[in-house]
JSON list of C-alpha atoms and ligand atoms in Angstrom, two decimals:
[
{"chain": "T", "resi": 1, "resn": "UNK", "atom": "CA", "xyz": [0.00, 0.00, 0.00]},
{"chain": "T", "resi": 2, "resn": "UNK", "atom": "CA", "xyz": [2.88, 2.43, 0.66]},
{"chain": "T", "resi": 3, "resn": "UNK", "atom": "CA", "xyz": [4.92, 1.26, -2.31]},
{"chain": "T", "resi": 4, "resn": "UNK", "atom": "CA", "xyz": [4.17, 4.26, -4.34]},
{"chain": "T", "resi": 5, "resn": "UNK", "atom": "CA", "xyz": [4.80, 7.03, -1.77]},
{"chain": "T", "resi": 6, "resn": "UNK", "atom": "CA", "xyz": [8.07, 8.51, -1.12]},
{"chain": "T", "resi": 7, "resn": "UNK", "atom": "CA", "xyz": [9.51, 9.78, 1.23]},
{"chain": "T", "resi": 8, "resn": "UNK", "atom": "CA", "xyz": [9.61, 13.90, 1.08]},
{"chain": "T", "resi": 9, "resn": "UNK", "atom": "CA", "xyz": [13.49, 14.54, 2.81]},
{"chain": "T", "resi": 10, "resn": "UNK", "atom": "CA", "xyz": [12.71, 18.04, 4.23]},
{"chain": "T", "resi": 11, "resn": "UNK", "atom": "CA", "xyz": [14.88, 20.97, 4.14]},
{"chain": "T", "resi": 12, "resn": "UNK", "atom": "CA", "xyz": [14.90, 22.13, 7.61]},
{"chain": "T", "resi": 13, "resn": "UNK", "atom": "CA", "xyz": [16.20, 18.59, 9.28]},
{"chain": "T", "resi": 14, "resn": "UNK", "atom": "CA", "xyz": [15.07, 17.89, 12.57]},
{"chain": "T", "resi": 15, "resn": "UNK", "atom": "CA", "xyz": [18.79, 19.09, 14.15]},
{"chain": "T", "resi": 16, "resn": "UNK", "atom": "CA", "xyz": [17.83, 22.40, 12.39]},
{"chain": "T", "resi": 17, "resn": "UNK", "atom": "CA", "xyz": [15.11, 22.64, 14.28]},
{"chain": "T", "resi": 18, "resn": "UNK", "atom": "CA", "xyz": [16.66, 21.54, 17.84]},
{"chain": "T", "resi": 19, "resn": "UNK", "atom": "CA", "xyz": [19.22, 23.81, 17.42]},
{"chain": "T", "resi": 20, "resn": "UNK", "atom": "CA", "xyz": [18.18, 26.92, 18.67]},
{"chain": "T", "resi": 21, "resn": "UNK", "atom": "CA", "xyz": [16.08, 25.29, 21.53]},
{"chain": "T", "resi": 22, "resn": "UNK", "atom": "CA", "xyz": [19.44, 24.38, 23.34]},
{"chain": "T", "resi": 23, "resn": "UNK", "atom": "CA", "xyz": [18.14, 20.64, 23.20]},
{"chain": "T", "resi": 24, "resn": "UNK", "atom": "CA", "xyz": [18.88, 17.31, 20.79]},
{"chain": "T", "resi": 25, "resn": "UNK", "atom": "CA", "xyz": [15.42, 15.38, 19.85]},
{"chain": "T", "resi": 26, "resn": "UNK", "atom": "CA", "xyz": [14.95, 12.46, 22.55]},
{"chain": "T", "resi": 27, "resn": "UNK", "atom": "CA", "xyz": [11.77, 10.89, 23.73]},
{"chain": "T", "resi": 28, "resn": "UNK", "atom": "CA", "xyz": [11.67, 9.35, 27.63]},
{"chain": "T", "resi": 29, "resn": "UNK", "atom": "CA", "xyz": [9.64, 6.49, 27.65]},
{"chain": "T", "resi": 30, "resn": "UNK", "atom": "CA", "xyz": [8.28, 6.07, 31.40]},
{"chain": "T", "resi": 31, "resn": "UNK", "atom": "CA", "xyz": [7.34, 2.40, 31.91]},
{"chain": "T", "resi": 32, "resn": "UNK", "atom": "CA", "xyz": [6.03, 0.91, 35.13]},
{"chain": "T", "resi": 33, "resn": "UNK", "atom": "CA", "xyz": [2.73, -0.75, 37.13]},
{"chain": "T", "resi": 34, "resn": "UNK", "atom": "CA", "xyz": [-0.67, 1.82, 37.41]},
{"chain": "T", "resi": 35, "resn": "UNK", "atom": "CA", "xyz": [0.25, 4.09, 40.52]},
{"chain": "T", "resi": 36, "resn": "UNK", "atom": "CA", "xyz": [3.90, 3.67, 39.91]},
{"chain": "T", "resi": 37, "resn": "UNK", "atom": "CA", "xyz": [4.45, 7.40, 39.24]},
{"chain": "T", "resi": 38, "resn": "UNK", "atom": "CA", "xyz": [4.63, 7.70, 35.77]},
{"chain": "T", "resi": 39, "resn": "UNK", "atom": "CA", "xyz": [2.28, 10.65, 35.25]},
{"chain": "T", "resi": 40, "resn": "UNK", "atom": "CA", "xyz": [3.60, 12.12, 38.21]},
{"chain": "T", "resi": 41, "resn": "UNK", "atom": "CA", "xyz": [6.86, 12.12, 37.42]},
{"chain": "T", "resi": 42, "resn": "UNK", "atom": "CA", "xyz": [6.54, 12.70, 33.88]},
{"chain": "T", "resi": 43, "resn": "UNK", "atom": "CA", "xyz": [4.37, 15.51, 34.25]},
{"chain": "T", "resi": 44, "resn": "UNK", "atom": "CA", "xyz": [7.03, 17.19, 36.98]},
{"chain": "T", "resi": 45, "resn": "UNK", "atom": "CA", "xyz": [9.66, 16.75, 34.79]},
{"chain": "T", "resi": 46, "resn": "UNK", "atom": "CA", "xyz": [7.73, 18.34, 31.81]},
{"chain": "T", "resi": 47, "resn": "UNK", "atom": "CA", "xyz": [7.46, 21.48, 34.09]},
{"chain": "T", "resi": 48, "resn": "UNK", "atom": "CA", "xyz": [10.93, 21.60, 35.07]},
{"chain": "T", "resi": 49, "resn": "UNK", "atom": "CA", "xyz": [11.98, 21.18, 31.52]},
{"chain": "T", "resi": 50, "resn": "UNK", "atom": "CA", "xyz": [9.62, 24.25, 30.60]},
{"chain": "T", "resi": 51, "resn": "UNK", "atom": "CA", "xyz": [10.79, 26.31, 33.16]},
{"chain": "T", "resi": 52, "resn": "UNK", "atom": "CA", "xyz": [14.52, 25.86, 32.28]},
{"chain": "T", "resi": 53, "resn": "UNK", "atom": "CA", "xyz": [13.14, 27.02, 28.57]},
{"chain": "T", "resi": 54, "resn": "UNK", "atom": "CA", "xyz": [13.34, 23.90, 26.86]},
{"chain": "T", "resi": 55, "resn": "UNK", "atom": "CA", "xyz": [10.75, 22.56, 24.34]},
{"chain": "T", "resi": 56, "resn": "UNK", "atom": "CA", "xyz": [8.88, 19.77, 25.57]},
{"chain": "T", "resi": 57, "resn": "UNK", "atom": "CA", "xyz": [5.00, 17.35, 24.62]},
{"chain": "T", "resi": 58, "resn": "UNK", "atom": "CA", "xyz": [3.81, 14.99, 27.17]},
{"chain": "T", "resi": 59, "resn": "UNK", "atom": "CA", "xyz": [2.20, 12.36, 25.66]},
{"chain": "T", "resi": 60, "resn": "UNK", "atom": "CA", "xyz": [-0.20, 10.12, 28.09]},
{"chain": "T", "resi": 61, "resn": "UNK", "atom": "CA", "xyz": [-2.72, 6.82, 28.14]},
{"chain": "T", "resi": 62, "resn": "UNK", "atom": "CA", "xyz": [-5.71, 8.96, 28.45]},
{"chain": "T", "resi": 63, "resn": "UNK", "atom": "CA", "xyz": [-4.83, 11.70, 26.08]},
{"chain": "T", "resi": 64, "resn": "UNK", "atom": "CA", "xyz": [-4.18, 9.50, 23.54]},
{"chain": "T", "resi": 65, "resn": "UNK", "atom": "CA", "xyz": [-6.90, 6.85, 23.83]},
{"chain": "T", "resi": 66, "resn": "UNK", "atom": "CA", "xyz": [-9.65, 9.60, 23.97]},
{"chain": "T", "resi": 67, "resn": "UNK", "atom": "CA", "xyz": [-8.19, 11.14, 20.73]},
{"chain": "T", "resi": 68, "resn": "UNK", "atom": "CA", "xyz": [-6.16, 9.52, 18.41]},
{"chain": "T", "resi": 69, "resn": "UNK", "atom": "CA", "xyz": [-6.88, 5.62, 19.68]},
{"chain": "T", "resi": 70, "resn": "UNK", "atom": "CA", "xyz": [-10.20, 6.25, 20.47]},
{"chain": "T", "resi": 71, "resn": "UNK", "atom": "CA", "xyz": [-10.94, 3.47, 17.97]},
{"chain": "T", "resi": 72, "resn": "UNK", "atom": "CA", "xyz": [-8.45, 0.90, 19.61]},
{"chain": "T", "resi": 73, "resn": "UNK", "atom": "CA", "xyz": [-9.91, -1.62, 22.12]},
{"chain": "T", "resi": 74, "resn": "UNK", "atom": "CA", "xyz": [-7.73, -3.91, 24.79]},
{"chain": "T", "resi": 75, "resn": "UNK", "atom": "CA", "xyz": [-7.36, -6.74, 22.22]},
{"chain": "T", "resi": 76, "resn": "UNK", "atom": "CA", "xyz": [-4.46, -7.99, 21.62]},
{"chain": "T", "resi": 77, "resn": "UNK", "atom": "CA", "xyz": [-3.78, -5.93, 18.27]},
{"chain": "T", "resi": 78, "resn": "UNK", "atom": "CA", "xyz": [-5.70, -3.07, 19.21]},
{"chain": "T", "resi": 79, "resn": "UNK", "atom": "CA", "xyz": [-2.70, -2.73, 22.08]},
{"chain": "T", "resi": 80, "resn": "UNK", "atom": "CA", "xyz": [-0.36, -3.44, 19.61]},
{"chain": "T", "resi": 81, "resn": "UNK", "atom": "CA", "xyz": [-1.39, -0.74, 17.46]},
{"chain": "T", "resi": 82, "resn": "UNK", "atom": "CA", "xyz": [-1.88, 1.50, 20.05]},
{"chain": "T", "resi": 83, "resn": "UNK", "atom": "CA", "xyz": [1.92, 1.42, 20.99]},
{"chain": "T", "resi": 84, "resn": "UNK", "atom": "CA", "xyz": [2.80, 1.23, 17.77]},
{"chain": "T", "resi": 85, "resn": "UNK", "atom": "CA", "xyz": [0.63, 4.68, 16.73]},
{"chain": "T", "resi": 86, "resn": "UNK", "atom": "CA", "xyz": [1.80, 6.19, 20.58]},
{"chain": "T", "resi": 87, "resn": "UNK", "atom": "CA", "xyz": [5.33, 5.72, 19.01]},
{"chain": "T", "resi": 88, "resn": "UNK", "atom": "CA", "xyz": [5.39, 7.22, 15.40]},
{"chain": "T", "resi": 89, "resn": "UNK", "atom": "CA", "xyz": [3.11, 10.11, 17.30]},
{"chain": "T", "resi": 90, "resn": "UNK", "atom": "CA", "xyz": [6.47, 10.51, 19.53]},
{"chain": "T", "resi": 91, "resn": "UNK", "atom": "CA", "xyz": [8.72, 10.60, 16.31]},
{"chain": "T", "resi": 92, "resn": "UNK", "atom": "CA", "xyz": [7.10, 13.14, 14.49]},
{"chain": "T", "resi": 93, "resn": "UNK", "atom": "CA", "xyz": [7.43, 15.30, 17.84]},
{"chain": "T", "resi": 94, "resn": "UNK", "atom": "CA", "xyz": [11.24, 14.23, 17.86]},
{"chain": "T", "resi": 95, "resn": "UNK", "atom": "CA", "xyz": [11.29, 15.27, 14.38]},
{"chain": "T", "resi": 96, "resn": "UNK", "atom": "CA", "xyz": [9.79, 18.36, 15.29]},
{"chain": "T", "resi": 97, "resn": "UNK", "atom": "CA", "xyz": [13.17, 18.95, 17.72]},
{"chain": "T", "resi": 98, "resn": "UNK", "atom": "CA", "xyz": [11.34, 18.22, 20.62]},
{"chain": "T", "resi": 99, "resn": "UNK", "atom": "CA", "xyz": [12.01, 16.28, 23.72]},
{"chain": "T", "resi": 100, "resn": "UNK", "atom": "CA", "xyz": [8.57, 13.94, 24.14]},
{"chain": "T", "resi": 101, "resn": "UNK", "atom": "CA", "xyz": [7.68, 12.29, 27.37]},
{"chain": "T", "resi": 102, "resn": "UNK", "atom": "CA", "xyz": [5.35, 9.14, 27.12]},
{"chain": "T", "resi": 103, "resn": "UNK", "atom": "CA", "xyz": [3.77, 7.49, 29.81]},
{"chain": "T", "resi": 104, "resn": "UNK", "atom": "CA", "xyz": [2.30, 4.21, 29.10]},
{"chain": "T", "resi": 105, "resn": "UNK", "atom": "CA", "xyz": [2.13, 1.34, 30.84]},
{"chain": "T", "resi": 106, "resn": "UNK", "atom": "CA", "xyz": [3.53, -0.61, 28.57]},
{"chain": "T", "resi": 107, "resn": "UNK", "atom": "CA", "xyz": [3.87, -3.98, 30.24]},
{"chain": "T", "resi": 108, "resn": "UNK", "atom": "CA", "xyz": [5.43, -5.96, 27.00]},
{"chain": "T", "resi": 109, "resn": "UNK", "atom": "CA", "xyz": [8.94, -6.12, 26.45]},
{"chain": "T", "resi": 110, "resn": "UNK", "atom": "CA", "xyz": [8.32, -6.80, 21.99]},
{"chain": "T", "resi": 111, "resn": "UNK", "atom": "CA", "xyz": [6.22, -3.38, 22.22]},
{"chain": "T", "resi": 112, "resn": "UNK", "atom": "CA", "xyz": [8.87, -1.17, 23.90]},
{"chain": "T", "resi": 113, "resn": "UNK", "atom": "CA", "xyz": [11.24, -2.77, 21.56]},
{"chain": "T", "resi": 114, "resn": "UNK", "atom": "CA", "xyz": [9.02, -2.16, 18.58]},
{"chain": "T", "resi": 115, "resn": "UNK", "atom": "CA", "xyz": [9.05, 1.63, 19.83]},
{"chain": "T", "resi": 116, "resn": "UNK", "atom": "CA", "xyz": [12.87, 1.77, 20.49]},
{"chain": "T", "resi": 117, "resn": "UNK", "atom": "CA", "xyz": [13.65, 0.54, 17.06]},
{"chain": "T", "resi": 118, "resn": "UNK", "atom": "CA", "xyz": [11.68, 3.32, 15.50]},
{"chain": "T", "resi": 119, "resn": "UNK", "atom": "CA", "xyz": [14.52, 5.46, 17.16]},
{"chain": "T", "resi": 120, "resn": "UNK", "atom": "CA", "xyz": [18.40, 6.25, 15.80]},
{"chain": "T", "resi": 121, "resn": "UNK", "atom": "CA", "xyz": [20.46, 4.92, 19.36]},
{"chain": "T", "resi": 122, "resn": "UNK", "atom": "CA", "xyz": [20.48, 6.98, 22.78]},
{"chain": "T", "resi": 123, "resn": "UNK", "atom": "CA", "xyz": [17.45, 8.84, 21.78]},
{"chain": "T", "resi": 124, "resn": "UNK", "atom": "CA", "xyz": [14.93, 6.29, 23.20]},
{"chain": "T", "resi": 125, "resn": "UNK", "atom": "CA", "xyz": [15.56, 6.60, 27.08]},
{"chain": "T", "resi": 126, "resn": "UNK", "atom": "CA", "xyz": [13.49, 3.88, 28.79]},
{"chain": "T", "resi": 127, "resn": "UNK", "atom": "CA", "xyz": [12.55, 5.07, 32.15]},
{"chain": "T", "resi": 128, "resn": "UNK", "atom": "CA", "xyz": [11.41, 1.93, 34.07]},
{"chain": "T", "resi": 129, "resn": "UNK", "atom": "CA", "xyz": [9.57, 2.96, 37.25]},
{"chain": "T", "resi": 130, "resn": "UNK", "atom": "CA", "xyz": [10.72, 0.25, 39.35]},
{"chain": "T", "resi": 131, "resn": "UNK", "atom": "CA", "xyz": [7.81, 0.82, 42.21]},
{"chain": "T", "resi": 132, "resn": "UNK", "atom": "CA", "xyz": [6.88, -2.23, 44.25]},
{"chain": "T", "resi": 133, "resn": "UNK", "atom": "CA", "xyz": [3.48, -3.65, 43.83]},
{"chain": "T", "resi": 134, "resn": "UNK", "atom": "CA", "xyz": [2.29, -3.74, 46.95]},
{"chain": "T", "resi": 135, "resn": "UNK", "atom": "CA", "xyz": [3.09, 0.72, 47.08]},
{"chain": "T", "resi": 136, "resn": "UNK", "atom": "CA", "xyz": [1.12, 1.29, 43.79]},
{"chain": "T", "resi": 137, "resn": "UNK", "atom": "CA", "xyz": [-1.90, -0.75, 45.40]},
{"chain": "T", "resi": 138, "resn": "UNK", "atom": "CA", "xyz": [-1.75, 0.79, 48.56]},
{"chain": "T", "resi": 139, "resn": "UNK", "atom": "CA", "xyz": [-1.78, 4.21, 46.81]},
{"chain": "T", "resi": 140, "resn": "UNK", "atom": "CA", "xyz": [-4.36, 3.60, 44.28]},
{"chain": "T", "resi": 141, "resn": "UNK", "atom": "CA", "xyz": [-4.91, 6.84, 42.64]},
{"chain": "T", "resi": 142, "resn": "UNK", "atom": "CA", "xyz": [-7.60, 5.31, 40.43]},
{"chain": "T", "resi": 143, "resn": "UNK", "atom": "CA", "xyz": [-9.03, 2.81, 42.65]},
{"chain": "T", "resi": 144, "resn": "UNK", "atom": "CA", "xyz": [-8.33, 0.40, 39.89]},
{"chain": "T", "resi": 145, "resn": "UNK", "atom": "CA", "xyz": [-6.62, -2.13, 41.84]},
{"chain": "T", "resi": 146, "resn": "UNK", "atom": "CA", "xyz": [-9.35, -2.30, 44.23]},
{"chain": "T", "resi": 147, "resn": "UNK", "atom": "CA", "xyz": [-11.88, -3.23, 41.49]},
{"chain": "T", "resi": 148, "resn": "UNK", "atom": "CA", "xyz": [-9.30, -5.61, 39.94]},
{"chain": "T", "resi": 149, "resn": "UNK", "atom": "CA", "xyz": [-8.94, -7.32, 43.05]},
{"chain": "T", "resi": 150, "resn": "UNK", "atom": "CA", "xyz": [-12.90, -7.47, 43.19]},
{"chain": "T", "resi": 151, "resn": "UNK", "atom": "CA", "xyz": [-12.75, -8.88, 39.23]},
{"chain": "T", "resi": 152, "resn": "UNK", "atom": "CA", "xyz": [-14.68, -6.10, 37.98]},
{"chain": "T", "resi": 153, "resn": "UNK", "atom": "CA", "xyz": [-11.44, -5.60, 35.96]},
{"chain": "T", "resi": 154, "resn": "UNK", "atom": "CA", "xyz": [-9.93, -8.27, 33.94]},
{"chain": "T", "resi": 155, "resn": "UNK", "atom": "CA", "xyz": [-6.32, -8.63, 32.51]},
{"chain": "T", "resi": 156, "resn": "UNK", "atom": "CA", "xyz": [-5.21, -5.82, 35.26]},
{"chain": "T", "resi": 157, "resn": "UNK", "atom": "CA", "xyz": [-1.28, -5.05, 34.87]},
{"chain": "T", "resi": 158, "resn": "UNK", "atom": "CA", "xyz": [0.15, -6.78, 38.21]},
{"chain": "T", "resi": 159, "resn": "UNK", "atom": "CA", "xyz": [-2.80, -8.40, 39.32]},
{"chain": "T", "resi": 160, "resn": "UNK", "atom": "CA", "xyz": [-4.35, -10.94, 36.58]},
{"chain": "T", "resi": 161, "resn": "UNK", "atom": "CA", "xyz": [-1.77, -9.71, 33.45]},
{"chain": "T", "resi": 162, "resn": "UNK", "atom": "CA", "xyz": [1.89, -9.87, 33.16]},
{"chain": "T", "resi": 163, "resn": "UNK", "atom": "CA", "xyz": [4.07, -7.04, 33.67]},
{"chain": "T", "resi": 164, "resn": "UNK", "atom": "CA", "xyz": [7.41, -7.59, 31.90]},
{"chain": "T", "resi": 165, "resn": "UNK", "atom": "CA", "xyz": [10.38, -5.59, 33.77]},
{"chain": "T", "resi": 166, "resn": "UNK", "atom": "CA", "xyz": [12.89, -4.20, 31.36]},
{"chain": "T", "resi": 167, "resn": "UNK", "atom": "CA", "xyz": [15.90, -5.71, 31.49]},
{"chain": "T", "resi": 168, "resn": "UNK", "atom": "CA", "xyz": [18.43, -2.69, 30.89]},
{"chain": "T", "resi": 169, "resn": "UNK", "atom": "CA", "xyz": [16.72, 0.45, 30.82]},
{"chain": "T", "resi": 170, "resn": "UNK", "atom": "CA", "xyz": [18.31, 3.35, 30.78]},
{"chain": "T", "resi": 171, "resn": "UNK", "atom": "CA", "xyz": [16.66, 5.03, 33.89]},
{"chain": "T", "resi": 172, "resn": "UNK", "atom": "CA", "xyz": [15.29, 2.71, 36.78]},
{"chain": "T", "resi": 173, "resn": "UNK", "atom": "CA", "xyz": [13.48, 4.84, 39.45]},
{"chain": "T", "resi": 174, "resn": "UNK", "atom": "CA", "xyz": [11.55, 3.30, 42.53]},
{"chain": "T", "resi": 175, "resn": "UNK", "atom": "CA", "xyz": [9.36, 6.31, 44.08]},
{"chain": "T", "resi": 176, "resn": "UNK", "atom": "CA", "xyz": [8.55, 3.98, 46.80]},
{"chain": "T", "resi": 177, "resn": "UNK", "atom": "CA", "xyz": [12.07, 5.65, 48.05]},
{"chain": "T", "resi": 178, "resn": "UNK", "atom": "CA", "xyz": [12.97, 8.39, 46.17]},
{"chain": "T", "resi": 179, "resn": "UNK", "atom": "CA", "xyz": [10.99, 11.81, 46.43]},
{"chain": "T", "resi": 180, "resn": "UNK", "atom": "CA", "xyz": [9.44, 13.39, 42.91]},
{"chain": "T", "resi": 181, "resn": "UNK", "atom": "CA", "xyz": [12.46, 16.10, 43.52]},
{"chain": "T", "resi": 182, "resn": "UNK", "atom": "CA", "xyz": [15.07, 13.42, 42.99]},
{"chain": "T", "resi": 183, "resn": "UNK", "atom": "CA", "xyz": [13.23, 11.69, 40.15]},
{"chain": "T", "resi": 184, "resn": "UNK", "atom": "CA", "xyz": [13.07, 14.80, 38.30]},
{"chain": "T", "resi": 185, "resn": "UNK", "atom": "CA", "xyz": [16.92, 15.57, 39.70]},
{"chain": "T", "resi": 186, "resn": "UNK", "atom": "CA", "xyz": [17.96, 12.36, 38.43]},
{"chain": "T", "resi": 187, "resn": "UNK", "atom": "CA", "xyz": [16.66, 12.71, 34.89]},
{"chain": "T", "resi": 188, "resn": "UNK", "atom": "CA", "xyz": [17.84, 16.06, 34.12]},
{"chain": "T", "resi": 189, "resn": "UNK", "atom": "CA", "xyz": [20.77, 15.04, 35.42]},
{"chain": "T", "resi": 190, "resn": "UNK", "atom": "CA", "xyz": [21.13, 11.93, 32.50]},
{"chain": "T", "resi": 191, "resn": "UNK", "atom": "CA", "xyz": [19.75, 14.51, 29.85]},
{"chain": "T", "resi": 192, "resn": "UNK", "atom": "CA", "xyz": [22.94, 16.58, 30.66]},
{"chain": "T", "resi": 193, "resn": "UNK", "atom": "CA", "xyz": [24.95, 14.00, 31.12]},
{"chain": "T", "resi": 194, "resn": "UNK", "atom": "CA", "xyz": [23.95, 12.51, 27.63]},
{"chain": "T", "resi": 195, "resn": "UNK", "atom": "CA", "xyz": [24.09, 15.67, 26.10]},
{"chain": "T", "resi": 196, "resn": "UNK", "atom": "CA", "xyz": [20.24, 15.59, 25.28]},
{"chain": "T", "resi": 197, "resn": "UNK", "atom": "CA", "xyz": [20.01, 19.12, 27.02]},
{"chain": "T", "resi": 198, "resn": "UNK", "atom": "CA", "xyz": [22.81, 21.66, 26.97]},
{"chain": "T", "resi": 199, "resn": "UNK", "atom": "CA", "xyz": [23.89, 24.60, 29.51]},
{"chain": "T", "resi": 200, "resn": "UNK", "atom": "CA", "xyz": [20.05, 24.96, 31.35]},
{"chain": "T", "resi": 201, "resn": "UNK", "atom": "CA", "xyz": [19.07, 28.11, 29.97]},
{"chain": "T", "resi": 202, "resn": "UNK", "atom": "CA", "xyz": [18.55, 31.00, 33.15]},
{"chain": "T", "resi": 203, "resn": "UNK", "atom": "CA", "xyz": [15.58, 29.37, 34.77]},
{"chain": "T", "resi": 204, "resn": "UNK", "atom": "CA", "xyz": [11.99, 31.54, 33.89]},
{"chain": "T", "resi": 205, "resn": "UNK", "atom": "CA", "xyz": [10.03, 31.25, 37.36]},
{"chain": "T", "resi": 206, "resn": "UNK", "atom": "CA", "xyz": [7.00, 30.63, 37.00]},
{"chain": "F", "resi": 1, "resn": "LIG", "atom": "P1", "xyz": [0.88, 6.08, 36.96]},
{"chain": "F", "resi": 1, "resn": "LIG", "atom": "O1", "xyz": [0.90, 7.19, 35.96]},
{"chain": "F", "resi": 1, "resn": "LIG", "atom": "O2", "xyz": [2.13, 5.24, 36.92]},
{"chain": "F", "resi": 1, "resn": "LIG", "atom": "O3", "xyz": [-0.36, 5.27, 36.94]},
{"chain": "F", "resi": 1, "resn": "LIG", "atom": "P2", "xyz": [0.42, 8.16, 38.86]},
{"chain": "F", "resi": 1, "resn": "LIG", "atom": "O4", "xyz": [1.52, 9.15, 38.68]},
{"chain": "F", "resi": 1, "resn": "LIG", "atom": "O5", "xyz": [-0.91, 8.45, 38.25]},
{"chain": "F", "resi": 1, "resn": "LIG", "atom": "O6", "xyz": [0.96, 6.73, 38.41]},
{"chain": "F", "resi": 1, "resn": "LIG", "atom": "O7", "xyz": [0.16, 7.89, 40.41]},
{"chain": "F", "resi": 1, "resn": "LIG", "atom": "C1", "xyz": [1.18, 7.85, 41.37]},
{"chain": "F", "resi": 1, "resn": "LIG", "atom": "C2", "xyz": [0.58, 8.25, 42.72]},
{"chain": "F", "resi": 1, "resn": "LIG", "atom": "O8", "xyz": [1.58, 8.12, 43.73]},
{"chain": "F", "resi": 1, "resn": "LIG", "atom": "C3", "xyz": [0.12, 9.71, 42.72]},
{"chain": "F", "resi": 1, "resn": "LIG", "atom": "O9", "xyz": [-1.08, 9.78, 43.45]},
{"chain": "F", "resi": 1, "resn": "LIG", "atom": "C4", "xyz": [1.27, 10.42, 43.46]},
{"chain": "F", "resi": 1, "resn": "LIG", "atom": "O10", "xyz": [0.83, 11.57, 44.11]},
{"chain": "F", "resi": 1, "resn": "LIG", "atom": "C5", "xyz": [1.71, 9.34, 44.44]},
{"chain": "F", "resi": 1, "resn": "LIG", "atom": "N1", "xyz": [3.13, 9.47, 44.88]},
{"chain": "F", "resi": 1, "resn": "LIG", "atom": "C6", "xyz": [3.54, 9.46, 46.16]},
{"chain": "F", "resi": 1, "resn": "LIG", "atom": "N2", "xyz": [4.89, 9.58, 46.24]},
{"chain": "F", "resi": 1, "resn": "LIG", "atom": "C7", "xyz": [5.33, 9.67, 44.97]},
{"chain": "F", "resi": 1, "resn": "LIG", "atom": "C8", "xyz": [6.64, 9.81, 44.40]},
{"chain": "F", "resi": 1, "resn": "LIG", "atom": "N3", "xyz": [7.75, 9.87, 45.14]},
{"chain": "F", "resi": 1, "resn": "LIG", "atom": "N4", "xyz": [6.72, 9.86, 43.04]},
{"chain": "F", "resi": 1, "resn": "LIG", "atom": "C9", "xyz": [5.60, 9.76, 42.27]},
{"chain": "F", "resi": 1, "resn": "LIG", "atom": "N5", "xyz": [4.35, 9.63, 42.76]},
{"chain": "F", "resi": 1, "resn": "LIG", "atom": "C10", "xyz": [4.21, 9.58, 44.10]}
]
């Protein structure tokens, strides 16, 4: 079907574009159990980003699945394809010079591969939120564990569906210890490190 389409190479490459926002295209792909943290932390990271002046899109479950996915289901190809969408979505933003956030569940090792591939090395940063079980039940933002536990919710992540740990991701964080401050700490720190961000801009307060 895509045989006779080719590929436009634009003018303005996607380093063009970075450039001038002090940044190199990356996306952070925050992986864990419901309740680990990943909105949390993705979302405080996002604002630290912004308020250092860099340019940023936070891609989440809900966003996308009222939007976008809205016609995926929890088959198993309708998952599939929602990863798969979640992760060209996140591409075009990279293209676009931006650092993208993603938080997603994303309990299958093949689909976080099948988004890493999309990806030229070191700019797909896995950020496993390694948060015990037993934490992201007790907090239960959602009070979906509580109605998995009651089997009013099937194939729950943790409970009745597997959750497959990544085996070397680039960021492990376990927020049953460490504080959102040191999350966010931590990552900036690796974006620096990695030369993702470069010389924080003077902070804008908010
Ligand atoms: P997820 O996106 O992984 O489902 P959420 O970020 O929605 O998880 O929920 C995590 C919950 O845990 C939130 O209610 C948050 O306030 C709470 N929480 C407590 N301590 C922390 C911490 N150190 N880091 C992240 N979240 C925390």
């Amino acid at each position: 079907m895509t045989e006779n389409i080719v590929w436009h190479h634009q003018k303005v490459t996607r380093a063009d574009r970075a450039a001038p926002k002090n940044q190199s295209p990356c996306l952070l792909w925050f992986t864990g159990l419901s309740g680990s943290g990943k909105s949390t932390i993705a979302n405080a990271l996002d604002v630290a980003l912004y308020d250092r002046g860099y340019h940023t899109f936070l891609l989440d479950g809900d966003n996308v699945r009222h939007g976008l996915n809205k016609d995926l289901g929890f088959s198993d190809d309708d998952r599939i394809e929602n990863i798969r969408r979640i992760g060209e979505v996140s591409k075009l933003f990279t293209d676009a010079g931006l650092i993208v956030l993603s938080a997603f569940i994303s309990p299958f090792t093949s689909d976080r591969r099948l988004v890493r591939n999309l990806f030229p090395a070191g700019e797909f940063i896995e950020v496993f939120m390694d948060t015990p079980l037993e934490t992201c039940e007790r907090r239960d933002p959602k009070g979906l564990y509580e109605k998995a536990r009651a089997g009013k919710i099937k194939h729950f992540t943790g409970i009745d569906s597997p959750y497959e740990v990544p085996e070397r991701p680039e960021v492990r964080l376990d927020t049953s210890t460490m504080s959102v401050e040191e999350c966010v700490e931590r990552l900036i720190r690796y974006l620096l490190d990695r030369q993702l961000i470069f010389s924080p801009p003077q902070s804008l307060q908010r």
